[in-house]
Structure formats: structure tokens, C-alpha cells
mmCIF file with all atom_site columns, C-alpha atoms in Angstrom:
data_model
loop_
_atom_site.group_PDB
_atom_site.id
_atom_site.type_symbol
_atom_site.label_atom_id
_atom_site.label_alt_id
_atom_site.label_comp_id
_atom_site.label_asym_id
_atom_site.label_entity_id
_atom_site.label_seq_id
_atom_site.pdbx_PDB_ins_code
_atom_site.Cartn_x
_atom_site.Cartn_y
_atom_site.Cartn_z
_atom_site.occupancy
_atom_site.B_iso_or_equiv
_atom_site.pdbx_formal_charge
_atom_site.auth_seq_id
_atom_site.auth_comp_id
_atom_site.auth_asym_id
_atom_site.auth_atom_id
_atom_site.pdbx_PDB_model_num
ATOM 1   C CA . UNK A 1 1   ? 24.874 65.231 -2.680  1.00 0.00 ? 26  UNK A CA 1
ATOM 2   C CA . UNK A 1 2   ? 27.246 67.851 -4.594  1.00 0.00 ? 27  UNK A CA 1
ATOM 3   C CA . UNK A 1 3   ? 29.837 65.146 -4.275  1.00 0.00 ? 28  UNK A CA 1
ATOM 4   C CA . UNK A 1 4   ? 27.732 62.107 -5.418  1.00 0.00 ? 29  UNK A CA 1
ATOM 5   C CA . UNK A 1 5   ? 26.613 64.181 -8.425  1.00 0.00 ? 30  UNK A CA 1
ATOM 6   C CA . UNK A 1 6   ? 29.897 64.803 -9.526  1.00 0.00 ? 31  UNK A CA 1
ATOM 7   C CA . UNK A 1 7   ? 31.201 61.425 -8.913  1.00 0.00 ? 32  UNK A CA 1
ATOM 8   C CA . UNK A 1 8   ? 28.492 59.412 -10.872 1.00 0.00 ? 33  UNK A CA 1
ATOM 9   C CA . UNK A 1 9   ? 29.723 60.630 -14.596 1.00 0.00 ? 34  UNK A CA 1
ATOM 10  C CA . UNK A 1 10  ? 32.821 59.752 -13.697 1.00 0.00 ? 35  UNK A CA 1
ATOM 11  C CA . UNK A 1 11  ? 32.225 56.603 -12.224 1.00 0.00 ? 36  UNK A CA 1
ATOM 12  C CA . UNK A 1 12  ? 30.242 55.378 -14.711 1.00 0.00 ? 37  UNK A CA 1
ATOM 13  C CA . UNK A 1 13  ? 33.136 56.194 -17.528 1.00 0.00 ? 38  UNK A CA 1
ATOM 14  C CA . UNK A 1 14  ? 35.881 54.749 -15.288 1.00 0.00 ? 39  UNK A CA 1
ATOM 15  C CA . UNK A 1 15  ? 33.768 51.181 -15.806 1.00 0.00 ? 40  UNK A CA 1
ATOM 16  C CA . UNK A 1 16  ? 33.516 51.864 -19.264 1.00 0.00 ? 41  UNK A CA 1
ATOM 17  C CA . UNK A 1 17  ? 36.921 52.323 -20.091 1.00 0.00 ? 42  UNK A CA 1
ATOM 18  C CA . UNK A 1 18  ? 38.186 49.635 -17.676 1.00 0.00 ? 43  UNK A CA 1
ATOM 19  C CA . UNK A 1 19  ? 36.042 47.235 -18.456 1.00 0.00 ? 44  UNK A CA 1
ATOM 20  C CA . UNK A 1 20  ? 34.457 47.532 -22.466 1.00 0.00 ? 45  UNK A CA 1
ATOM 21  C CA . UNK A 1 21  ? 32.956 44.123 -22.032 1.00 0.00 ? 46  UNK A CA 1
ATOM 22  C CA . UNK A 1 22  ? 31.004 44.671 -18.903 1.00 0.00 ? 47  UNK A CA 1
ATOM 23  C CA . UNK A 1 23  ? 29.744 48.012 -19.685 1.00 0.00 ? 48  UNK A CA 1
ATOM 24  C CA . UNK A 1 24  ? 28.256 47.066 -23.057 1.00 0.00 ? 49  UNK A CA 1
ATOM 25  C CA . UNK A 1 25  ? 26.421 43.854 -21.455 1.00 0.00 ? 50  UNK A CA 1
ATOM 26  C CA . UNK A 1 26  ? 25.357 45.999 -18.176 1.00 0.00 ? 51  UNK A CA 1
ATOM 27  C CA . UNK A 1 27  ? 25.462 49.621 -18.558 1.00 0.00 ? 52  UNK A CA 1
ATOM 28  C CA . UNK A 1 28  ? 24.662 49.882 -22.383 1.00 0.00 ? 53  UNK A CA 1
ATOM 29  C CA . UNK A 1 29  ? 21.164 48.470 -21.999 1.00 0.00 ? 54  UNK A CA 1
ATOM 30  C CA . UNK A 1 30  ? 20.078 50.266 -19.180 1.00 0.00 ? 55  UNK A CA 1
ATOM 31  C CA . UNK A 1 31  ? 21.968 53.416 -20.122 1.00 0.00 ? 56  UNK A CA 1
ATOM 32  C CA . UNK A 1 32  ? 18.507 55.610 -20.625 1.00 0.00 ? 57  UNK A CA 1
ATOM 33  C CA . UNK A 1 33  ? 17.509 54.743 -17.547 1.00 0.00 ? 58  UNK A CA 1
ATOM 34  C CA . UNK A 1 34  ? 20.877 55.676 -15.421 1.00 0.00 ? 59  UNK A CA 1
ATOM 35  C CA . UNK A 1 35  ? 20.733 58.511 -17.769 1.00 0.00 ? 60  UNK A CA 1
ATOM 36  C CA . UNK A 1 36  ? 16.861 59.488 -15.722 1.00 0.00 ? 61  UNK A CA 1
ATOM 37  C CA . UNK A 1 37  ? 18.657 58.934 -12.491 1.00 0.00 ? 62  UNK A CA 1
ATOM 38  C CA . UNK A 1 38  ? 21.326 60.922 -12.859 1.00 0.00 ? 63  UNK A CA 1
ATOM 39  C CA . UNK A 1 39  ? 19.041 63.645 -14.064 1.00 0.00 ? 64  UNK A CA 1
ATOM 40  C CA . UNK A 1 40  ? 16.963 63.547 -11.257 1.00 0.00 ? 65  UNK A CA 1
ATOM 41  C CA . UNK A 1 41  ? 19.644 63.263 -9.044  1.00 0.00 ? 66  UNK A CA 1
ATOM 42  C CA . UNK A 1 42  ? 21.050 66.616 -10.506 1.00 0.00 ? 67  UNK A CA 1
ATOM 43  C CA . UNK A 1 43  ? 17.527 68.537 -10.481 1.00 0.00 ? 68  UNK A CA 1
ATOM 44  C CA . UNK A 1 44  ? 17.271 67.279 -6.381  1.00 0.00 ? 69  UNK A CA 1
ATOM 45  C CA . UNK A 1 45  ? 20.693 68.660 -5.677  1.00 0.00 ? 70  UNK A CA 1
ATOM 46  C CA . UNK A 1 46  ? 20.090 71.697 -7.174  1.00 0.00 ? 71  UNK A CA 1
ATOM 47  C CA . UNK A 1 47  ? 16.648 72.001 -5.259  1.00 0.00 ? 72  UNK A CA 1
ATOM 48  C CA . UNK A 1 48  ? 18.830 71.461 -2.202  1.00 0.00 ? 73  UNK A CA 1
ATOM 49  C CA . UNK A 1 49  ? 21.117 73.908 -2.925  1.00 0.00 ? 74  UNK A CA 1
ATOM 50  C CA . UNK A 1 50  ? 18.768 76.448 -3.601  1.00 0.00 ? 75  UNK A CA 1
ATOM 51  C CA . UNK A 1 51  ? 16.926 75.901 -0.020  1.00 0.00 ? 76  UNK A CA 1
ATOM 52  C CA . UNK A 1 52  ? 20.450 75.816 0.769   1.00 0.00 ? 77  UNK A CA 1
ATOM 53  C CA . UNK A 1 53  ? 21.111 79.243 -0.246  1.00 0.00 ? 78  UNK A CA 1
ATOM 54  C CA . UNK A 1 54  ? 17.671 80.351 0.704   1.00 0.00 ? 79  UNK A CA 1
ATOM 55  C CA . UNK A 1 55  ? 18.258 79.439 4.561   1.00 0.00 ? 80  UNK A CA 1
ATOM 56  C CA . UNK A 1 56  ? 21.715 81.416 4.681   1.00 0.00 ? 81  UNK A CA 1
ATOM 57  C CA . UNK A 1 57  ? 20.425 84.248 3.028   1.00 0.00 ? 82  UNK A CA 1
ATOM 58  C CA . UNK A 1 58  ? 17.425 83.995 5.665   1.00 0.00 ? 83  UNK A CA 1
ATOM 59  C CA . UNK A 1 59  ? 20.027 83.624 8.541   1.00 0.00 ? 84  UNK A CA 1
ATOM 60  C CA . UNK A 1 60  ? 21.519 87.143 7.304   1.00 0.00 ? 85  UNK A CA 1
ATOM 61  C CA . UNK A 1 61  ? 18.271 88.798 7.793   1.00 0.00 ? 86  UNK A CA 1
ATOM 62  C CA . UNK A 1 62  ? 17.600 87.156 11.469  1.00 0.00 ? 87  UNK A CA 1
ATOM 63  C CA . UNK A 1 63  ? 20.817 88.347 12.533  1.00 0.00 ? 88  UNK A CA 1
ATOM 64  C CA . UNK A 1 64  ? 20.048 91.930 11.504  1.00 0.00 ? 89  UNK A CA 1
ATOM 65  C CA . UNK A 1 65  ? 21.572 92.581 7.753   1.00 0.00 ? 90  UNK A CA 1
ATOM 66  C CA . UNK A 1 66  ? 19.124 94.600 6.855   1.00 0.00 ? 91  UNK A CA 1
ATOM 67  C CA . UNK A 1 67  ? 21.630 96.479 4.269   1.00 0.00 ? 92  UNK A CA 1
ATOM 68  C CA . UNK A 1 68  ? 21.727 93.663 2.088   1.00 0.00 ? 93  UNK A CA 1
ATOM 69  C CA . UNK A 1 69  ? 20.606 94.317 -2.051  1.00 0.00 ? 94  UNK A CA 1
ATOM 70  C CA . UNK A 1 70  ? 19.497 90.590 -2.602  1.00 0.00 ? 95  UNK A CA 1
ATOM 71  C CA . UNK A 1 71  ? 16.449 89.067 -0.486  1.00 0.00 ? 96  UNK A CA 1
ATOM 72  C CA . UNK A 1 72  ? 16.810 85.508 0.606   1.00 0.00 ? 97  UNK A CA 1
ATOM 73  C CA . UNK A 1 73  ? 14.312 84.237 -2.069  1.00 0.00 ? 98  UNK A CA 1
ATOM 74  C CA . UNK A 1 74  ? 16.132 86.707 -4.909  1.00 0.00 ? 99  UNK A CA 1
ATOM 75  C CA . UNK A 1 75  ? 19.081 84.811 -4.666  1.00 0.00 ? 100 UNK A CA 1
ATOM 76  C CA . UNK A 1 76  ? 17.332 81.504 -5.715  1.00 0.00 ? 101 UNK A CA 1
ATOM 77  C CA . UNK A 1 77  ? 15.199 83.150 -8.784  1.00 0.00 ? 102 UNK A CA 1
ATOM 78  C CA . UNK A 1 78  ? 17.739 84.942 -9.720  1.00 0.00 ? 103 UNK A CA 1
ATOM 79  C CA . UNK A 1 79  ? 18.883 81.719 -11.425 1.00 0.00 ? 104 UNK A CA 1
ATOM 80  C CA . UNK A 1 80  ? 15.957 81.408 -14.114 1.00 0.00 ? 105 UNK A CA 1
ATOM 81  C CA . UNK A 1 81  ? 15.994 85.086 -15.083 1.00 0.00 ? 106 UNK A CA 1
ATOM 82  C CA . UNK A 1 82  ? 16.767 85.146 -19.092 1.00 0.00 ? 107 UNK A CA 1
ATOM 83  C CA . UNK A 1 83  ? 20.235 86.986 -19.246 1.00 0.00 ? 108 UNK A CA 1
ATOM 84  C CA . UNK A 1 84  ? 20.469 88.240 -15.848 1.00 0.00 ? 109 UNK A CA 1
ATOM 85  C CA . UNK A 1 85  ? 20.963 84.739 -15.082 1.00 0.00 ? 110 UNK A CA 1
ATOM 86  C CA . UNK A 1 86  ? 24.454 85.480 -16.525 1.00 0.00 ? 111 UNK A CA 1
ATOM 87  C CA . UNK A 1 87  ? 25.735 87.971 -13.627 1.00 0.00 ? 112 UNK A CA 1
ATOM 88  C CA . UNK A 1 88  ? 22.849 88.337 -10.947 1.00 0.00 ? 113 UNK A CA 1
ATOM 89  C CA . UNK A 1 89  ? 23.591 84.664 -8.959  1.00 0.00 ? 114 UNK A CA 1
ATOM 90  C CA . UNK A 1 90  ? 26.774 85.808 -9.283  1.00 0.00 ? 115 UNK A CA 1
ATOM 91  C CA . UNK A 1 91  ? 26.388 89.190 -7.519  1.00 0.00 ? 116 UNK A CA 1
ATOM 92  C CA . UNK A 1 92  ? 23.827 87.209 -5.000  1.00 0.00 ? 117 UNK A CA 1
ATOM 93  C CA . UNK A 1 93  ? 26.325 84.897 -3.890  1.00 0.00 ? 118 UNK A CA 1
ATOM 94  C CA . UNK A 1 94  ? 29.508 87.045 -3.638  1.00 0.00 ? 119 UNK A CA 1
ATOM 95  C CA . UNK A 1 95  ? 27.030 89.183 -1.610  1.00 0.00 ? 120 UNK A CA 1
ATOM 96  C CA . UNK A 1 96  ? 26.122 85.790 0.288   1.00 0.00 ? 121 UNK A CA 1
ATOM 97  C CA . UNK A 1 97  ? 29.484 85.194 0.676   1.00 0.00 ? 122 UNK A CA 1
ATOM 98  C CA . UNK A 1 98  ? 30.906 88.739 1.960   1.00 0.00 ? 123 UNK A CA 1
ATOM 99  C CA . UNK A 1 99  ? 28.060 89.135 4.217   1.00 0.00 ? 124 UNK A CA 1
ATOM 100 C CA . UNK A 1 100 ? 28.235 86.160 5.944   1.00 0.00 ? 125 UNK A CA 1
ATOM 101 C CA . UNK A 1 101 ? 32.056 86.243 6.374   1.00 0.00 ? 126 UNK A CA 1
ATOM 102 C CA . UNK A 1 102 ? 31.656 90.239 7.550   1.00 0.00 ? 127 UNK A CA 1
ATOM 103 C CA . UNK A 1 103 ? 33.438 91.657 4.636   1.00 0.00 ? 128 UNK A CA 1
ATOM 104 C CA . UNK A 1 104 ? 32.352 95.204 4.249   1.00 0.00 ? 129 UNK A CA 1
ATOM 105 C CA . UNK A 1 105 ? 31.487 96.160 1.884   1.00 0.00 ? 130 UNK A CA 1
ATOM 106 C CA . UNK A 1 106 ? 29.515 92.619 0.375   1.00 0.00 ? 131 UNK A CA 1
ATOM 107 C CA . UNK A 1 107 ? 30.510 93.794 -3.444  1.00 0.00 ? 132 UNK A CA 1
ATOM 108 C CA . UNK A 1 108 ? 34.410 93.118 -2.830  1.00 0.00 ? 133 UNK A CA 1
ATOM 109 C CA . UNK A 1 109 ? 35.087 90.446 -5.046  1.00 0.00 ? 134 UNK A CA 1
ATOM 110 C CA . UNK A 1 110 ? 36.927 87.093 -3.684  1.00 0.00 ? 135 UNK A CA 1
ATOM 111 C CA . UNK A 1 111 ? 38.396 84.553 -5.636  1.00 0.00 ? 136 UNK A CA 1
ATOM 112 C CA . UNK A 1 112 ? 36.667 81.774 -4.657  1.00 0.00 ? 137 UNK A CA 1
ATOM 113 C CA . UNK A 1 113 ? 33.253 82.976 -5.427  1.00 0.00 ? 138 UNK A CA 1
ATOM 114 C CA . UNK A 1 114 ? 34.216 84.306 -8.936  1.00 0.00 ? 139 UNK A CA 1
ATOM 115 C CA . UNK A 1 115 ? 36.161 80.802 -9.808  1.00 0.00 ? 140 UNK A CA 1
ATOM 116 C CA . UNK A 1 116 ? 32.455 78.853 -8.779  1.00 0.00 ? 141 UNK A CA 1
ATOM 117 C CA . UNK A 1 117 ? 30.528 80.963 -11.064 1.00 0.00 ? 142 UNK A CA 1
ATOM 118 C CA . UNK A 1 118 ? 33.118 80.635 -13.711 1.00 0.00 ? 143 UNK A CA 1
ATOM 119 C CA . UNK A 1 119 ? 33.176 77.018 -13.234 1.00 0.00 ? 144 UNK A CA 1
ATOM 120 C CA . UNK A 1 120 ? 29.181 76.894 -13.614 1.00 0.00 ? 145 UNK A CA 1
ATOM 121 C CA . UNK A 1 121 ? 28.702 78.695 -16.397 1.00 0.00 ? 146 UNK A CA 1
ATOM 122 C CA . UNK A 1 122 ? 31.716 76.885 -18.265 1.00 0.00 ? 147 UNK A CA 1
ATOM 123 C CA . UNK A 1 123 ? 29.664 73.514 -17.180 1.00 0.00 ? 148 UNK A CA 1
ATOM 124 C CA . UNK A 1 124 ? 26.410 75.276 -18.508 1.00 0.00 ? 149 UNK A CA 1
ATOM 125 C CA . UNK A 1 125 ? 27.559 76.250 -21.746 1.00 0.00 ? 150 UNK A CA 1
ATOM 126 C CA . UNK A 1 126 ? 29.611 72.718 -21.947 1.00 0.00 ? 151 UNK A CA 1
ATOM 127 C CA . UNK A 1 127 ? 26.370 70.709 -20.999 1.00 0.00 ? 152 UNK A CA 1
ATOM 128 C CA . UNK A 1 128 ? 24.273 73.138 -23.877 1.00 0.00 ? 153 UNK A CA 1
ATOM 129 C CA . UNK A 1 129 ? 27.290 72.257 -26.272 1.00 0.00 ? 154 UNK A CA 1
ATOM 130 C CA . UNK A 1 130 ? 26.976 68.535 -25.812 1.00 0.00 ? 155 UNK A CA 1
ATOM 131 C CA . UNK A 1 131 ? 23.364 68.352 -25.591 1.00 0.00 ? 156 UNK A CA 1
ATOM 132 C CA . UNK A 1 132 ? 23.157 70.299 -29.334 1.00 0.00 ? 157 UNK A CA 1
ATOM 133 C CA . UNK A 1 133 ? 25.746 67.979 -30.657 1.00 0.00 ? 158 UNK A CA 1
ATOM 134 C CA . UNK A 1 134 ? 24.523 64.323 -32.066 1.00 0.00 ? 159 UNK A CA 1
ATOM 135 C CA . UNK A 1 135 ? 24.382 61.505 -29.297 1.00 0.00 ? 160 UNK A CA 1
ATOM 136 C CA . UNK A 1 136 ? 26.409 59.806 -31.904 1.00 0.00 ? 161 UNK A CA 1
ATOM 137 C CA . UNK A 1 137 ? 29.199 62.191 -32.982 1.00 0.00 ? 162 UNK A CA 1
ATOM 138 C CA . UNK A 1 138 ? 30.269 63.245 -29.460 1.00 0.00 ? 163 UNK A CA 1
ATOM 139 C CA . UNK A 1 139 ? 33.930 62.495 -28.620 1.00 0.00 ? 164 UNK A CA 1
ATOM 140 C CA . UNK A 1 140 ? 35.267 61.371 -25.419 1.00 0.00 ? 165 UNK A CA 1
ATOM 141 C CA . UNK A 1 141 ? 36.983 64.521 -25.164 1.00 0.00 ? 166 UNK A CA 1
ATOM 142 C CA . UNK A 1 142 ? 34.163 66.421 -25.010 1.00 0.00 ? 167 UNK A CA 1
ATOM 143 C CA . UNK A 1 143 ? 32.889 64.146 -22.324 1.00 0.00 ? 168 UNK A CA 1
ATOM 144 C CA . UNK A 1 144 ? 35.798 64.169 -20.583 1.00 0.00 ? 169 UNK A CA 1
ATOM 145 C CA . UNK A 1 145 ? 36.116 68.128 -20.090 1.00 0.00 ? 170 UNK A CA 1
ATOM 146 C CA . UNK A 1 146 ? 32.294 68.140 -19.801 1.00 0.00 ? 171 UNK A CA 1
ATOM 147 C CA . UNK A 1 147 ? 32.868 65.777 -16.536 1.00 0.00 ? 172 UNK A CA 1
ATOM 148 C CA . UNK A 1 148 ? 36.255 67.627 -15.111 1.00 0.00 ? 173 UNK A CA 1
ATOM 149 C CA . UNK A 1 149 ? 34.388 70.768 -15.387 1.00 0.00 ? 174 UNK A CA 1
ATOM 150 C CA . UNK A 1 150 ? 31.063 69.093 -13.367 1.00 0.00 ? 175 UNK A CA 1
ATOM 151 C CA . UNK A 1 151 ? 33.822 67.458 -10.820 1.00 0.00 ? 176 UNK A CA 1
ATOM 152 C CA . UNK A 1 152 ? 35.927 71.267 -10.388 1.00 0.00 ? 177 UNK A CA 1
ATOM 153 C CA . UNK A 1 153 ? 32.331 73.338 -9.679  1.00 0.00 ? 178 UNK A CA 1
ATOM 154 C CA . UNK A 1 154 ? 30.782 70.164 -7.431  1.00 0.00 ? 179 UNK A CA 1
ATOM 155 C CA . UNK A 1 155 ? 34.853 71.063 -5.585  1.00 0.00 ? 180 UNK A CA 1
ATOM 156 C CA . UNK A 1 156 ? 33.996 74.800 -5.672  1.00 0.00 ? 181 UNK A CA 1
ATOM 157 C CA . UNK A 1 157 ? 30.308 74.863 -4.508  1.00 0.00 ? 182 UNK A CA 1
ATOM 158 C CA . UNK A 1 158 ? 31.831 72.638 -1.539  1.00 0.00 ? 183 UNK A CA 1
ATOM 159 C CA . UNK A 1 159 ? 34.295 75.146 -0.309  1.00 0.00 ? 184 UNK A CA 1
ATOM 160 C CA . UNK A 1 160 ? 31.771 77.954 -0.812  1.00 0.00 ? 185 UNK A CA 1
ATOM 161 C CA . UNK A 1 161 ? 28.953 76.222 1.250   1.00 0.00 ? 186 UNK A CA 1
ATOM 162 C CA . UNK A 1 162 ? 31.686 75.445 3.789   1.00 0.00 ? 187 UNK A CA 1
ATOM 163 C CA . UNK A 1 163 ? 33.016 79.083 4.065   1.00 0.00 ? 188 UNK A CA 1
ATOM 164 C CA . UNK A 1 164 ? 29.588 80.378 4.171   1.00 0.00 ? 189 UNK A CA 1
ATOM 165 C CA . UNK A 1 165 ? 28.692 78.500 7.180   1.00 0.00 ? 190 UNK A CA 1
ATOM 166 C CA . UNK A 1 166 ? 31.837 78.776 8.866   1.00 0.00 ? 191 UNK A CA 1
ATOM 167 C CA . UNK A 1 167 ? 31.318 82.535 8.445   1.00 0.00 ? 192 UNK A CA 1
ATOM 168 C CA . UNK A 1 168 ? 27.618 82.271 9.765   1.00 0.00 ? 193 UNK A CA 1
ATOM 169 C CA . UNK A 1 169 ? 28.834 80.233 12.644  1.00 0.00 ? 194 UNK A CA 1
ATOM 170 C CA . UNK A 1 170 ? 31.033 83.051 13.751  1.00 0.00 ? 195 UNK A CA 1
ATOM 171 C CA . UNK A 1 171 ? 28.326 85.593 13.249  1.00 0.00 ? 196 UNK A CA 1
ATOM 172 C CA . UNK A 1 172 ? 25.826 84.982 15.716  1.00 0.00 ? 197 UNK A CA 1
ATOM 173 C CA . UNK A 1 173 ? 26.540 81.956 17.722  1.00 0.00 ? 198 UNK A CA 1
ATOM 174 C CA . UNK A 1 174 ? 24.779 78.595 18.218  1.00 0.00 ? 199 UNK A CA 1
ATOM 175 C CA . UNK A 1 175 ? 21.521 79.492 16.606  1.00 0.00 ? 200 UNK A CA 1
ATOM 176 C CA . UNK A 1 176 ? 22.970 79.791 12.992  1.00 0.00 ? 201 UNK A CA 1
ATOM 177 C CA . UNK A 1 177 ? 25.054 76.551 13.326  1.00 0.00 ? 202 UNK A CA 1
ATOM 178 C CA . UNK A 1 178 ? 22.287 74.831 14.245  1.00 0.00 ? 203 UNK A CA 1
ATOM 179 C CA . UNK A 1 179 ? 20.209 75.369 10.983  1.00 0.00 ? 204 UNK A CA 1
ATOM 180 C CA . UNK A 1 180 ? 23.561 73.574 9.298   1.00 0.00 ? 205 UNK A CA 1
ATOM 181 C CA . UNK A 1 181 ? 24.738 71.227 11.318  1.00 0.00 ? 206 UNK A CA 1
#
């Protein structure tokens, strides 16, 4: 879904600029509504995620972390906390991350986590940028950076949902691969 969600922008701009004619007689008039799907689209990947995150935070606990600062369901709400959403998903995840890979201590910072959450808040504050801007004023390029910013976090999130359960896997066995297979 990460990938789909990152490709549909994209996709949809490709047509546009390879094809003027056929996106204003197809696209253009339908444009609110493929704007609603890929909205919704975005909110049900993120609820994924989240359950995502919530299960491999849960898998921590089963295998007896009990050491860890952030709570399974902590790392999801974490996310709609007024300011602390600025550095708490951040600590949440790196902790995720360490944890799961049996890095000791879970603080130790690692690139890949800190280049996600740079990523997302760069797509954040893009996505807040564009939305205060007129609909009609908005240059491509803002577009553009808007969409390689979406398409390098959606590229992130991917490795660091990979090397989380690759990490898990090695932790305890068969009963932790089987919650993400």
C-alpha cells in the first residue's frame, strides 16, 4: 500500500505531462473525485501502518522487553500529540527499531530511522505548504518536490518495516514471522 500511495501522484502527473489532451478530457473532470480516492487511500495506509507498528511493538512485549519506554499503543498516539508529535514518533520508532534489531541500548540513533522521520516531516510541512497556497497559484515545482518527497519516505518506511521484521524474525523464531508474513 506504501508503494501504491506513492506511485499514484506520480502517475497521475506522468499522464498529464505526456499526454495534455487526454488528461484535460479524462482526468480534469473527475479530478475531485481521484483527489477523494487518493485521500482515502492515504488515511487507510496510514491506519495500516499504525496497526502495523502497533503489532511489532506488541511482539516486543511477548518476547519479554519489558525495559522498553514506549508501550505498543504509545507509539501510534504519539502521532496526534500537538508538538510532541515533532520528536516522540521519532524516539518510538528508533526505539522500535533498536529493540527489535537487539541494539542495546534502543536510544542509539541509526541512520535509517532518522532519514524516515526527516523525510515525513519534510512531506508534512510540504503537504501544509501546498495546502495553504491557492489551488490556482501552485507551481509544478512545488508539486514536483511535494511528490519526490512522498515517493523518498513511501522508499524509507519500506526499508524500515522490512528491517524491523527481519530483526523480529531473528528474535524469537517462527511465532513473530508469522504475525508478518
Amino acid at each position: 500500500m506504501i508503494v501504491i500511495d506513492a506511485a499514484l501522484r506520480p502517475a497521475i502527473l506522468l499522464v498529464a505531462w505526456l499526454s495534455p489532451g487526454t488528461f484535460s478530457v479524462y482526468i480534469t473532470p473527475v479530478a475531485g473525485m481521484a483527489d477523494g480516492f487518493v485521500f482515502g487511500f492515504k488515511i487507510l495506509t496510514m491506519i495500516l501502518f499504525c496497526r502495523w507498528i502497533y503489532v511489532a511493538g506488541r511482539n516486543l512485549v511477548e518476547v519479554g522487553m519489558d525495559e522498553l519506554e514506549f508501550t505498543p499503543a504509545s507509539r501510534i498516539w504519539w502521532f496526534f500529540v500537538p508538538v510532541a508529535s515533532l520528536f516522540k514518533p521519532f524516539q518510538a520508532m528508533r526505539e522500535l527499531w533498536n529493540a527489535s534489531r537487539n541494539i542495546w541500548p534502543h536510544d542509539t540513533n541509526d541512520s535509517l530511522v532518522s532519514v524516515w522521520w526527516g523525510l515525513w516531516l519534510a512531506t508534512n510541512i510540504l503537504a501544509y505548504i501546498s495546502n495553504i497556497t491557492n489551488r490556482d497559484s501552485r507551481n509544478l515545482t512545488t508539486i514536483v518536490v511535494h511528490i519526490a518527497a512522498e515517493i523518498a519516505v513511501a522508499v524509507a518506511a519500506i526499508a524500515l518495516v522490512r528491517g524491523i521484521a527481519k530483526g523480529q524474525d531473528s528474535l524469537a523464531g517462527s511465532e513473530i514471522a508469522e504475525v508478518f508474513a
